mmCIF file with all atom_site columns, C-alpha atoms and ligand atoms in Angstrom:
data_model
loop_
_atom_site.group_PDB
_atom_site.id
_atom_site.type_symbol
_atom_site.label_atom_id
_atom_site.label_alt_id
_atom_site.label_comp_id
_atom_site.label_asym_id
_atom_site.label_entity_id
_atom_site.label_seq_id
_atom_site.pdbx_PDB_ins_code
_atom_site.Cartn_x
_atom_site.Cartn_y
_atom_site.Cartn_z
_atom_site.occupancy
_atom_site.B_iso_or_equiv
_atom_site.pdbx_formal_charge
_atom_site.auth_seq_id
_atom_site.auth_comp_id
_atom_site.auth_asym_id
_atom_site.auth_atom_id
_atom_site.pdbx_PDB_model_num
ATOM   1   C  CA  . UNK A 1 1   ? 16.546  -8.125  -14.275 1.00 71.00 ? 95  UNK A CA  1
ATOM   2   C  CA  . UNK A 1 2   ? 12.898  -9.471  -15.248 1.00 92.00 ? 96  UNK A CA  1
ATOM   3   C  CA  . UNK A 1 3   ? 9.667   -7.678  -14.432 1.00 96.00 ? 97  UNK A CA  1
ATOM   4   C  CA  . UNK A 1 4   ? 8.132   -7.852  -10.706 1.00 98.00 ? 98  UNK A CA  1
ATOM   5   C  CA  . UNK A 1 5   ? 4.738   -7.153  -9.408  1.00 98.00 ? 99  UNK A CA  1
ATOM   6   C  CA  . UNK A 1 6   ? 3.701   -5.623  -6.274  1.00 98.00 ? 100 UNK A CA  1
ATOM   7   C  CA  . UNK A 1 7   ? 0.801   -4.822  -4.592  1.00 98.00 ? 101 UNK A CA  1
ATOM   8   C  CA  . UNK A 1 8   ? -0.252  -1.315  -3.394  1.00 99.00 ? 102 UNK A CA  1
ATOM   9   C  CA  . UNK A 1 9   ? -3.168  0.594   -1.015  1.00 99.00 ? 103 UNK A CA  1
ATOM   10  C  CA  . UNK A 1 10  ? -3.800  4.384   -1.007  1.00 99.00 ? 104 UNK A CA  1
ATOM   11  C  CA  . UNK A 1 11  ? -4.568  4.493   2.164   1.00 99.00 ? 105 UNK A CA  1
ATOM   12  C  CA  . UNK A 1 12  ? -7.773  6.258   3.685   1.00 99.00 ? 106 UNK A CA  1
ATOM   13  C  CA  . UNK A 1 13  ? -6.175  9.562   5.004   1.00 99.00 ? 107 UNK A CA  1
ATOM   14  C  CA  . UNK A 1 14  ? -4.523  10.068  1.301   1.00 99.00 ? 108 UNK A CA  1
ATOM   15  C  CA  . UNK A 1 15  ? -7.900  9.700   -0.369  1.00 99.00 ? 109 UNK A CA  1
ATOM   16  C  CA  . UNK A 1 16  ? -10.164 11.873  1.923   1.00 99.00 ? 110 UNK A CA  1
ATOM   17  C  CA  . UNK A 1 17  ? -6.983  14.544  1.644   1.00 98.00 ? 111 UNK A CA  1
ATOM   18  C  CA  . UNK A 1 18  ? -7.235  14.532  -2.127  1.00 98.00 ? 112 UNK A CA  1
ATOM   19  C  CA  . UNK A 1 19  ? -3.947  13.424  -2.294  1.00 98.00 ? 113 UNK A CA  1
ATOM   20  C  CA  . UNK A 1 20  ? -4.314  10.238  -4.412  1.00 98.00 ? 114 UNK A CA  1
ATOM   21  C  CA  . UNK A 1 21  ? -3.771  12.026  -7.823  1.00 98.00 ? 115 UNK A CA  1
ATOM   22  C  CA  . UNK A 1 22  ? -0.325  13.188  -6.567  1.00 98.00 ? 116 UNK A CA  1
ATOM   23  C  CA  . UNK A 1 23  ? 0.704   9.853   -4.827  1.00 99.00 ? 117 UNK A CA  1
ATOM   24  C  CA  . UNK A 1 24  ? -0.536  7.747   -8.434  1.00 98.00 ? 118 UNK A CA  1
ATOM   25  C  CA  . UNK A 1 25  ? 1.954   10.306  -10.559 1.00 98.00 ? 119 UNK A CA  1
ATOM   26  C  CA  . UNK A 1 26  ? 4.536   9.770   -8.452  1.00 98.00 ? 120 UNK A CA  1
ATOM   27  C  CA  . UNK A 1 27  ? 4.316   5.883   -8.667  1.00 98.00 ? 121 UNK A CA  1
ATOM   28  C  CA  . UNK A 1 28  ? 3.917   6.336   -12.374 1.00 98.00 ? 122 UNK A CA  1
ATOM   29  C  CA  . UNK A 1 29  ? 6.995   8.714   -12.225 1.00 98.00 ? 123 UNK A CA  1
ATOM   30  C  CA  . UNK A 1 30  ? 9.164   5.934   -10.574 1.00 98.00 ? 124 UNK A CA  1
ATOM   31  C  CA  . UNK A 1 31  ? 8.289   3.626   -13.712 1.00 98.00 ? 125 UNK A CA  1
ATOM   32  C  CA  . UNK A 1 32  ? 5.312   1.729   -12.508 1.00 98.00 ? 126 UNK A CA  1
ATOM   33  C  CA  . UNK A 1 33  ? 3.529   0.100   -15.060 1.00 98.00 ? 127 UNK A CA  1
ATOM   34  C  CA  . UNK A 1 34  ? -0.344  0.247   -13.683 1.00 97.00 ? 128 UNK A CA  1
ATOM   35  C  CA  . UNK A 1 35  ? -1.629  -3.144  -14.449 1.00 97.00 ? 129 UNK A CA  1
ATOM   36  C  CA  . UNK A 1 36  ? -4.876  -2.897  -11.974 1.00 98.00 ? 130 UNK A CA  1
ATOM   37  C  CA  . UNK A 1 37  ? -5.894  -0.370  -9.997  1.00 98.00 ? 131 UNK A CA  1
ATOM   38  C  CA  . UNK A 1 38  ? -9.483  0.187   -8.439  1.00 98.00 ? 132 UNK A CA  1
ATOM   39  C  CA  . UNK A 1 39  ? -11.458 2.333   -5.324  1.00 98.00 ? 133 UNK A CA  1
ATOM   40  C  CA  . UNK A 1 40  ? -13.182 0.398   -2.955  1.00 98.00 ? 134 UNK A CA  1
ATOM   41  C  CA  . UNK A 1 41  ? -13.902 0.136   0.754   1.00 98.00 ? 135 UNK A CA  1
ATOM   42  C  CA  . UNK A 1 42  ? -12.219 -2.350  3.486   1.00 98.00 ? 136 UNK A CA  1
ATOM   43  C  CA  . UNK A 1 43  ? -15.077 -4.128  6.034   1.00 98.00 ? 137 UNK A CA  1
ATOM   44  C  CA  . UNK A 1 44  ? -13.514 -4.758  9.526   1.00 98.00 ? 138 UNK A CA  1
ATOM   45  C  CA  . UNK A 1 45  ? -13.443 -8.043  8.746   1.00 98.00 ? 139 UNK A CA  1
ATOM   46  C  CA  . UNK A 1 46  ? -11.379 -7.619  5.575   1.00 98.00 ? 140 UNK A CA  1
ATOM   47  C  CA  . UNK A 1 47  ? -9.026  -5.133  7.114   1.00 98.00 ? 141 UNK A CA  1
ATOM   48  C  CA  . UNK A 1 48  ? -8.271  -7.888  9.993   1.00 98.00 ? 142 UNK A CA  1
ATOM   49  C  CA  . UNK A 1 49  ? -7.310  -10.300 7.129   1.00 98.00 ? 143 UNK A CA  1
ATOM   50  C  CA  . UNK A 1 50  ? -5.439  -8.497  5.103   1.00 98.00 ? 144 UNK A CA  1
ATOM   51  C  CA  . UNK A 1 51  ? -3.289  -7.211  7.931   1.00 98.00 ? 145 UNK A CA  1
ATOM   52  C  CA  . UNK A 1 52  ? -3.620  -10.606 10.244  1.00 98.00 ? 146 UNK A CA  1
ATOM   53  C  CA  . UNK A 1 53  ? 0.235   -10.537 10.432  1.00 98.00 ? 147 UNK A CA  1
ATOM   54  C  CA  . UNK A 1 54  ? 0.155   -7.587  12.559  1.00 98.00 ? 148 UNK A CA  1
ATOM   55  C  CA  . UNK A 1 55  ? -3.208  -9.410  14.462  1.00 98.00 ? 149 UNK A CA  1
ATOM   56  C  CA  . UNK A 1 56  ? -0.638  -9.534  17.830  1.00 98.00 ? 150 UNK A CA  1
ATOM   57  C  CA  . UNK A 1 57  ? 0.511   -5.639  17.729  1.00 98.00 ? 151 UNK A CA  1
ATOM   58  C  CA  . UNK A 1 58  ? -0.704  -3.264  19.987  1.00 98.00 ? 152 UNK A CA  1
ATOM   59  C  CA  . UNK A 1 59  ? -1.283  -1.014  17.055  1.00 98.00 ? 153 UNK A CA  1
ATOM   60  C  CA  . UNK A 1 60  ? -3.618  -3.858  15.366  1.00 98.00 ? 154 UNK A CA  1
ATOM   61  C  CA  . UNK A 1 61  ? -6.930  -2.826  16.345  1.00 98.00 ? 155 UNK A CA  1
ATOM   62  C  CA  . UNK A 1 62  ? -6.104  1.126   15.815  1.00 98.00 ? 156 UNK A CA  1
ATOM   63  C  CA  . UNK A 1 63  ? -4.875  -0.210  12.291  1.00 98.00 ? 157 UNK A CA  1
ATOM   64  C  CA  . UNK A 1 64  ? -8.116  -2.185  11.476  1.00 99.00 ? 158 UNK A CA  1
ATOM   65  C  CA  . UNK A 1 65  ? -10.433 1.286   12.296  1.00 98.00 ? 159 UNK A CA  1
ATOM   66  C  CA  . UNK A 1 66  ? -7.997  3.225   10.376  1.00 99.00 ? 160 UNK A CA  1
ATOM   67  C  CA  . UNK A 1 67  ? -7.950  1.269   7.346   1.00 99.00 ? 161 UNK A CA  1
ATOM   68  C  CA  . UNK A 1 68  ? -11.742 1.121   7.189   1.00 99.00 ? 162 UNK A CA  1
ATOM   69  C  CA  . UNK A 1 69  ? -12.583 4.696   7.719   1.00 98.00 ? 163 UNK A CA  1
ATOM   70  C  CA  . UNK A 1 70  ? -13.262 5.565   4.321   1.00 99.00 ? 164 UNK A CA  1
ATOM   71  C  CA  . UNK A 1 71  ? -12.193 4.429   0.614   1.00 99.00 ? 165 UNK A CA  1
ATOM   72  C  CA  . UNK A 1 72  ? -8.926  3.153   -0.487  1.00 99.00 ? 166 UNK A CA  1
ATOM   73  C  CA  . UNK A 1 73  ? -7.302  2.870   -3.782  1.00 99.00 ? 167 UNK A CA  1
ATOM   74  C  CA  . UNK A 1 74  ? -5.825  -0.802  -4.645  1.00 98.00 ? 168 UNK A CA  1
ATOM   75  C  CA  . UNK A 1 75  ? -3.097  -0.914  -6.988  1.00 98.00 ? 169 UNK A CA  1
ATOM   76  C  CA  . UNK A 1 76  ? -1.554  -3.689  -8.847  1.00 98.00 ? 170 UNK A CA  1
ATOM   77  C  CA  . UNK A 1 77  ? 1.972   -2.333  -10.432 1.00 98.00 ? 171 UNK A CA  1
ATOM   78  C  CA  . UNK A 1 78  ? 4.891   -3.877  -12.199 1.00 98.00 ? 172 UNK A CA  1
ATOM   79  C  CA  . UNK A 1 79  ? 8.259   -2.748  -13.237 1.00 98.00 ? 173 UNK A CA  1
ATOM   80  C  CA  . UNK A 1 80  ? 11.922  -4.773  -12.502 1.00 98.00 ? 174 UNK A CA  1
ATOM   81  C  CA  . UNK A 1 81  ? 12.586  -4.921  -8.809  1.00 98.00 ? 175 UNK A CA  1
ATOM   82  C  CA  . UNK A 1 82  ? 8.902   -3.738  -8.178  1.00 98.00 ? 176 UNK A CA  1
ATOM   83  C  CA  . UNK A 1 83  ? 8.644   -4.327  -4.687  1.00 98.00 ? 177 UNK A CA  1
ATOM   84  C  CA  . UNK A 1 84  ? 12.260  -2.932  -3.549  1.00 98.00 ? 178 UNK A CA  1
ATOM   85  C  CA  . UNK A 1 85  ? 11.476  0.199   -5.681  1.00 98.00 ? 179 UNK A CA  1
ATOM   86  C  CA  . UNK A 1 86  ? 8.022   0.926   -4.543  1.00 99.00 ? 180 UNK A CA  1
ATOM   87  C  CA  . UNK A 1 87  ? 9.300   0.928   -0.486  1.00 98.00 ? 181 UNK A CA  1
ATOM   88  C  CA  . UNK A 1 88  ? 11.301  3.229   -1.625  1.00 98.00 ? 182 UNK A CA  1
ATOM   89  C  CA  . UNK A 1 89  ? 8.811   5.146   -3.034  1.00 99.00 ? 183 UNK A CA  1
ATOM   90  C  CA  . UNK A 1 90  ? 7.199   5.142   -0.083  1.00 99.00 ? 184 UNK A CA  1
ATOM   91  C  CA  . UNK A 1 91  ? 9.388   6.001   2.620   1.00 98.00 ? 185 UNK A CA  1
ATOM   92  C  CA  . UNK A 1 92  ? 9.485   4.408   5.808   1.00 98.00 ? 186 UNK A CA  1
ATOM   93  C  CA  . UNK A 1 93  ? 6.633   3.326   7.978   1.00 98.00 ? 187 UNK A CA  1
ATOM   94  C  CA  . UNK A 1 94  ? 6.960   6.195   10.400  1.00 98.00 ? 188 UNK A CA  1
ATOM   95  C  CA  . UNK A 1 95  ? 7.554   9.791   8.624   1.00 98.00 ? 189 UNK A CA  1
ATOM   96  C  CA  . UNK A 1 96  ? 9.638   11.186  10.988  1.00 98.00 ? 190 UNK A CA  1
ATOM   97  C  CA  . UNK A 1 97  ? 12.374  8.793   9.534   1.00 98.00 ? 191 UNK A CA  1
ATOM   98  C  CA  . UNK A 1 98  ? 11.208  9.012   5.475   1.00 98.00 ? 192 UNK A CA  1
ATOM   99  C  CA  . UNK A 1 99  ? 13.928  10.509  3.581   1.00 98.00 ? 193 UNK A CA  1
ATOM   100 C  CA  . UNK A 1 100 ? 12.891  13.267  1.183   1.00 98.00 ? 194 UNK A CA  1
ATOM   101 C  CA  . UNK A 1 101 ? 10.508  13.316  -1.766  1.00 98.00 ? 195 UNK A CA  1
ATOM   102 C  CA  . UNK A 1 102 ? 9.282   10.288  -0.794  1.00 98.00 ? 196 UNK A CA  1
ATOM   103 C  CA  . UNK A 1 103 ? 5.002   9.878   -0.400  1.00 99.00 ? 197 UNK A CA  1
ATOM   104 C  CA  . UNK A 1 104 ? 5.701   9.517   3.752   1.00 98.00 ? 198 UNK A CA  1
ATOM   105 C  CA  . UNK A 1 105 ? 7.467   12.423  3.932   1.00 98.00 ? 199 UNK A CA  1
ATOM   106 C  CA  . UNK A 1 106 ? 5.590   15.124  1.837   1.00 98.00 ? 200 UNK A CA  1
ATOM   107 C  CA  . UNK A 1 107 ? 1.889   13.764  2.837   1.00 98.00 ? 201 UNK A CA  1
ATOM   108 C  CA  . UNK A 1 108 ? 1.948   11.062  5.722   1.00 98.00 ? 202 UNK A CA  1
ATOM   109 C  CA  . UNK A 1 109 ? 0.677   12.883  9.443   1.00 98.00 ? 203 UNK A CA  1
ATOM   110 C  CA  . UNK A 1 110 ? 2.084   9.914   11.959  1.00 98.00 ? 204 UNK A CA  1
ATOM   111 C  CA  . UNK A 1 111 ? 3.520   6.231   12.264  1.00 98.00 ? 205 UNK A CA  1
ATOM   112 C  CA  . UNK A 1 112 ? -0.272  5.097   11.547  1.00 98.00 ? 206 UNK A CA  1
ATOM   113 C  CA  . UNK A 1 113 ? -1.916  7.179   9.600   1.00 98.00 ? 207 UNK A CA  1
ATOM   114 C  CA  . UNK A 1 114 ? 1.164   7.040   6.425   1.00 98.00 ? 208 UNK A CA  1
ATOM   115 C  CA  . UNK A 1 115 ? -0.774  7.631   3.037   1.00 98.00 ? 209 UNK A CA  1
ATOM   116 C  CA  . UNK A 1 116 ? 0.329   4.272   1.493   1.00 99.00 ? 210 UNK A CA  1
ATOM   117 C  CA  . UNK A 1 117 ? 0.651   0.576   2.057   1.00 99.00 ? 211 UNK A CA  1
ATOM   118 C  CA  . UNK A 1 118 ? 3.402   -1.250  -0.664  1.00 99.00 ? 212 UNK A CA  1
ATOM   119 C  CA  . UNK A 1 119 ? 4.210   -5.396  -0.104  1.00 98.00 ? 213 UNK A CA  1
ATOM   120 C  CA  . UNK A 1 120 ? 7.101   -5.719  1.232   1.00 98.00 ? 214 UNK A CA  1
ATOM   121 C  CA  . UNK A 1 121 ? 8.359   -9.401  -0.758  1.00 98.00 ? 215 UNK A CA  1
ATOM   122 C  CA  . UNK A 1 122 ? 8.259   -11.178 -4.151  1.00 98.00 ? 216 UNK A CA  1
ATOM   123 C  CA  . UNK A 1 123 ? 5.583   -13.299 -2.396  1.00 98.00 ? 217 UNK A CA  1
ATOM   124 C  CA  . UNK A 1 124 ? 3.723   -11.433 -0.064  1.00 98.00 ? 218 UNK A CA  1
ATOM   125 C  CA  . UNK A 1 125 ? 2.795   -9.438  -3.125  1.00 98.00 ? 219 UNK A CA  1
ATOM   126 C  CA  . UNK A 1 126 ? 1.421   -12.434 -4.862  1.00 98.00 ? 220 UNK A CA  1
ATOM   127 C  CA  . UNK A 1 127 ? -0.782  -13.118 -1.908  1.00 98.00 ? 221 UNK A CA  1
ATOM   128 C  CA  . UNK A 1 128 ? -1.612  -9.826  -1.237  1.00 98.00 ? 222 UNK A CA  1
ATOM   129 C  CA  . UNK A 1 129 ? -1.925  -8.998  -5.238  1.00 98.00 ? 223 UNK A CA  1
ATOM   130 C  CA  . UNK A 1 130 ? -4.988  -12.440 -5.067  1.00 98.00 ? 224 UNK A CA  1
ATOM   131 C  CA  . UNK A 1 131 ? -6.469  -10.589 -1.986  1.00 98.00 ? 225 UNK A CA  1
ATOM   132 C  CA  . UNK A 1 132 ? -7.586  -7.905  -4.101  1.00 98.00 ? 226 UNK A CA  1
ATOM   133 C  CA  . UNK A 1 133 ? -7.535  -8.617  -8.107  1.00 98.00 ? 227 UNK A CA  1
ATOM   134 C  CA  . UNK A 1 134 ? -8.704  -11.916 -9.785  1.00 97.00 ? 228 UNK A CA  1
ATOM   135 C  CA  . UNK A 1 135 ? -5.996  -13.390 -12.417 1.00 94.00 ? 229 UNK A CA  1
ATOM   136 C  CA  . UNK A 1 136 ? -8.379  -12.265 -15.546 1.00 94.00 ? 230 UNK A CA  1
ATOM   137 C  CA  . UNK A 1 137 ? -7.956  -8.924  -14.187 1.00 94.00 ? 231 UNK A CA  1
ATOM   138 C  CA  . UNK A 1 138 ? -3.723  -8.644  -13.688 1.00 94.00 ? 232 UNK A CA  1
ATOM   139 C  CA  . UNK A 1 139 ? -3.206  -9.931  -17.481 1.00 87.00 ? 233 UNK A CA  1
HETATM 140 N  N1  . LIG B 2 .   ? 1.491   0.878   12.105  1.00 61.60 ? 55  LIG B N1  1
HETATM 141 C  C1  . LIG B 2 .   ? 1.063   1.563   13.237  1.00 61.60 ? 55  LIG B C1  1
HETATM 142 N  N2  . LIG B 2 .   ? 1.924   1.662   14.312  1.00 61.60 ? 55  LIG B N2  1
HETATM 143 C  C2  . LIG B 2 .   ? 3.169   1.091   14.305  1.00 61.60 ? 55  LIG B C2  1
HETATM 144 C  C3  . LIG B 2 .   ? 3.588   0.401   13.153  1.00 61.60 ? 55  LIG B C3  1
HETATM 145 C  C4  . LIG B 2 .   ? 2.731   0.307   12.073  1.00 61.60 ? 55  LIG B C4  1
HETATM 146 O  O1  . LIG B 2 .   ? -0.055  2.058   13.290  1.00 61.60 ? 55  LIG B O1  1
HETATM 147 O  O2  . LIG B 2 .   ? 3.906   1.208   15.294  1.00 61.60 ? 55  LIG B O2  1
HETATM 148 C  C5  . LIG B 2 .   ? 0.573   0.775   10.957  1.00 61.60 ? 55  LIG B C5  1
HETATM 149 C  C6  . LIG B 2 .   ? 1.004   1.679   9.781   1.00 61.60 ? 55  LIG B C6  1
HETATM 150 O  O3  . LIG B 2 .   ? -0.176  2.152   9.136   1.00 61.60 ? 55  LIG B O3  1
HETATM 151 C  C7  . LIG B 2 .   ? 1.794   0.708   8.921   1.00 61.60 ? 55  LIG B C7  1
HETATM 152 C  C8  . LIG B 2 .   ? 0.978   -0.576  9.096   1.00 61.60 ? 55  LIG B C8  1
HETATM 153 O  O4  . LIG B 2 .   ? 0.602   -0.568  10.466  1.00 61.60 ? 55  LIG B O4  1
HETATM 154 O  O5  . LIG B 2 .   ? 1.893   1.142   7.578   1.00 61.60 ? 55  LIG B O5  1
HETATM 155 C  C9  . LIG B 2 .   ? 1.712   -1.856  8.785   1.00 61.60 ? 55  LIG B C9  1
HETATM 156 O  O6  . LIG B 2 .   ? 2.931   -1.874  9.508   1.00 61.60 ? 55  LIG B O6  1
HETATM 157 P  P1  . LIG B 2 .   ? 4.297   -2.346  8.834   1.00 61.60 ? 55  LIG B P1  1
HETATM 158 O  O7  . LIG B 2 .   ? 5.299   -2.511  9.915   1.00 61.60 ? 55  LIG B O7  1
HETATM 159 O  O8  . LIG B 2 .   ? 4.034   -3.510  7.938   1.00 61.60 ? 55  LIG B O8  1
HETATM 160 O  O9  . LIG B 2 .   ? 4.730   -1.054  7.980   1.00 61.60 ? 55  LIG B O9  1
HETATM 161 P  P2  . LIG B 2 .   ? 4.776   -0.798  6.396   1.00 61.60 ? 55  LIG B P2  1
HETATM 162 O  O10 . LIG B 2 .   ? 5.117   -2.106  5.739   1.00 61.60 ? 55  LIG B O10 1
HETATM 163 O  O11 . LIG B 2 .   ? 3.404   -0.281  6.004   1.00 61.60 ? 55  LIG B O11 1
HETATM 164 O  O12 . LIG B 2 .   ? 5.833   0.248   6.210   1.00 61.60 ? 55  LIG B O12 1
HETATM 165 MG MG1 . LIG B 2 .   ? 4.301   -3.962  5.950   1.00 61.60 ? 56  LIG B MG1 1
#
């Protein structure tokens, strides 16, 4: 199998909890290759794009604050079935239902506030991969 990319968020509640450090080793751990990876902060109007699938949820707006309450880690990462391996990884979206030793289960408080964001196909990576890193930057 060839080499994927996917695209990944340390999300605000894992970075004011001092959790990232943990959370990075055990993406590294999995195999990730780190080809990009960078703090910054989400404006409201960045959040809504980058999560404008979601834009008819109930939970959309409760999302949007969430996600901009503080600094984020973005993370560009590679290995063979990259996006596949990183949900796993992650655990599912609410951690009441993430199996063990995944990032949801050992750190993530609720259904929204879940430590960690991963892409969940081939090409919603690439888009959301350009949303945050330039091509110069991902060779
Ligand atoms: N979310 C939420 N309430 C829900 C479902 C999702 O607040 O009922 C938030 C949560 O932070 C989740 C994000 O919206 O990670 C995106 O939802 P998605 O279904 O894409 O889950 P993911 O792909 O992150 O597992
Ligand atoms: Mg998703």
């Amino acid at each position: 199998m060839s080499l994927e990319r996917t695209f990944s968020i340390i999300k605000p509640d894992a970075v004011a909890a001092g959790q990232a450090g943990e959370i990075l080793a055990m993406i590294q751990q999995a195999g990730f290759r780190m080809l990009g990876l960078r703090m910054t902060r989400l404006s409201e109007a960045q959040a809504q794009a980058f999560y404008a699938v979601h834009r008819e949820r109930p939970f959309f707006a409760g999302l949007v604050k969430f996600m901009t309450e503080g600094p984020i880690i973005v993370m560009a990462l590679e290995r063979e079935d990259a996006v596949r391996k990183l949900r796993e990884v992650m655990g599912a979206t609410n951690p009441a239902n993430a199996a063990e030793g995944t990032v949801r289960k050992r750190f993530a408080a609720n259904i929204e506030r879940n430590c960690i964001h991963g892409s969940d196909a081939p090409e919603t990576a690439e888009v959301e991969l350009r949303f945050f890193f330039s091509t110069a930057e991902l060779i």
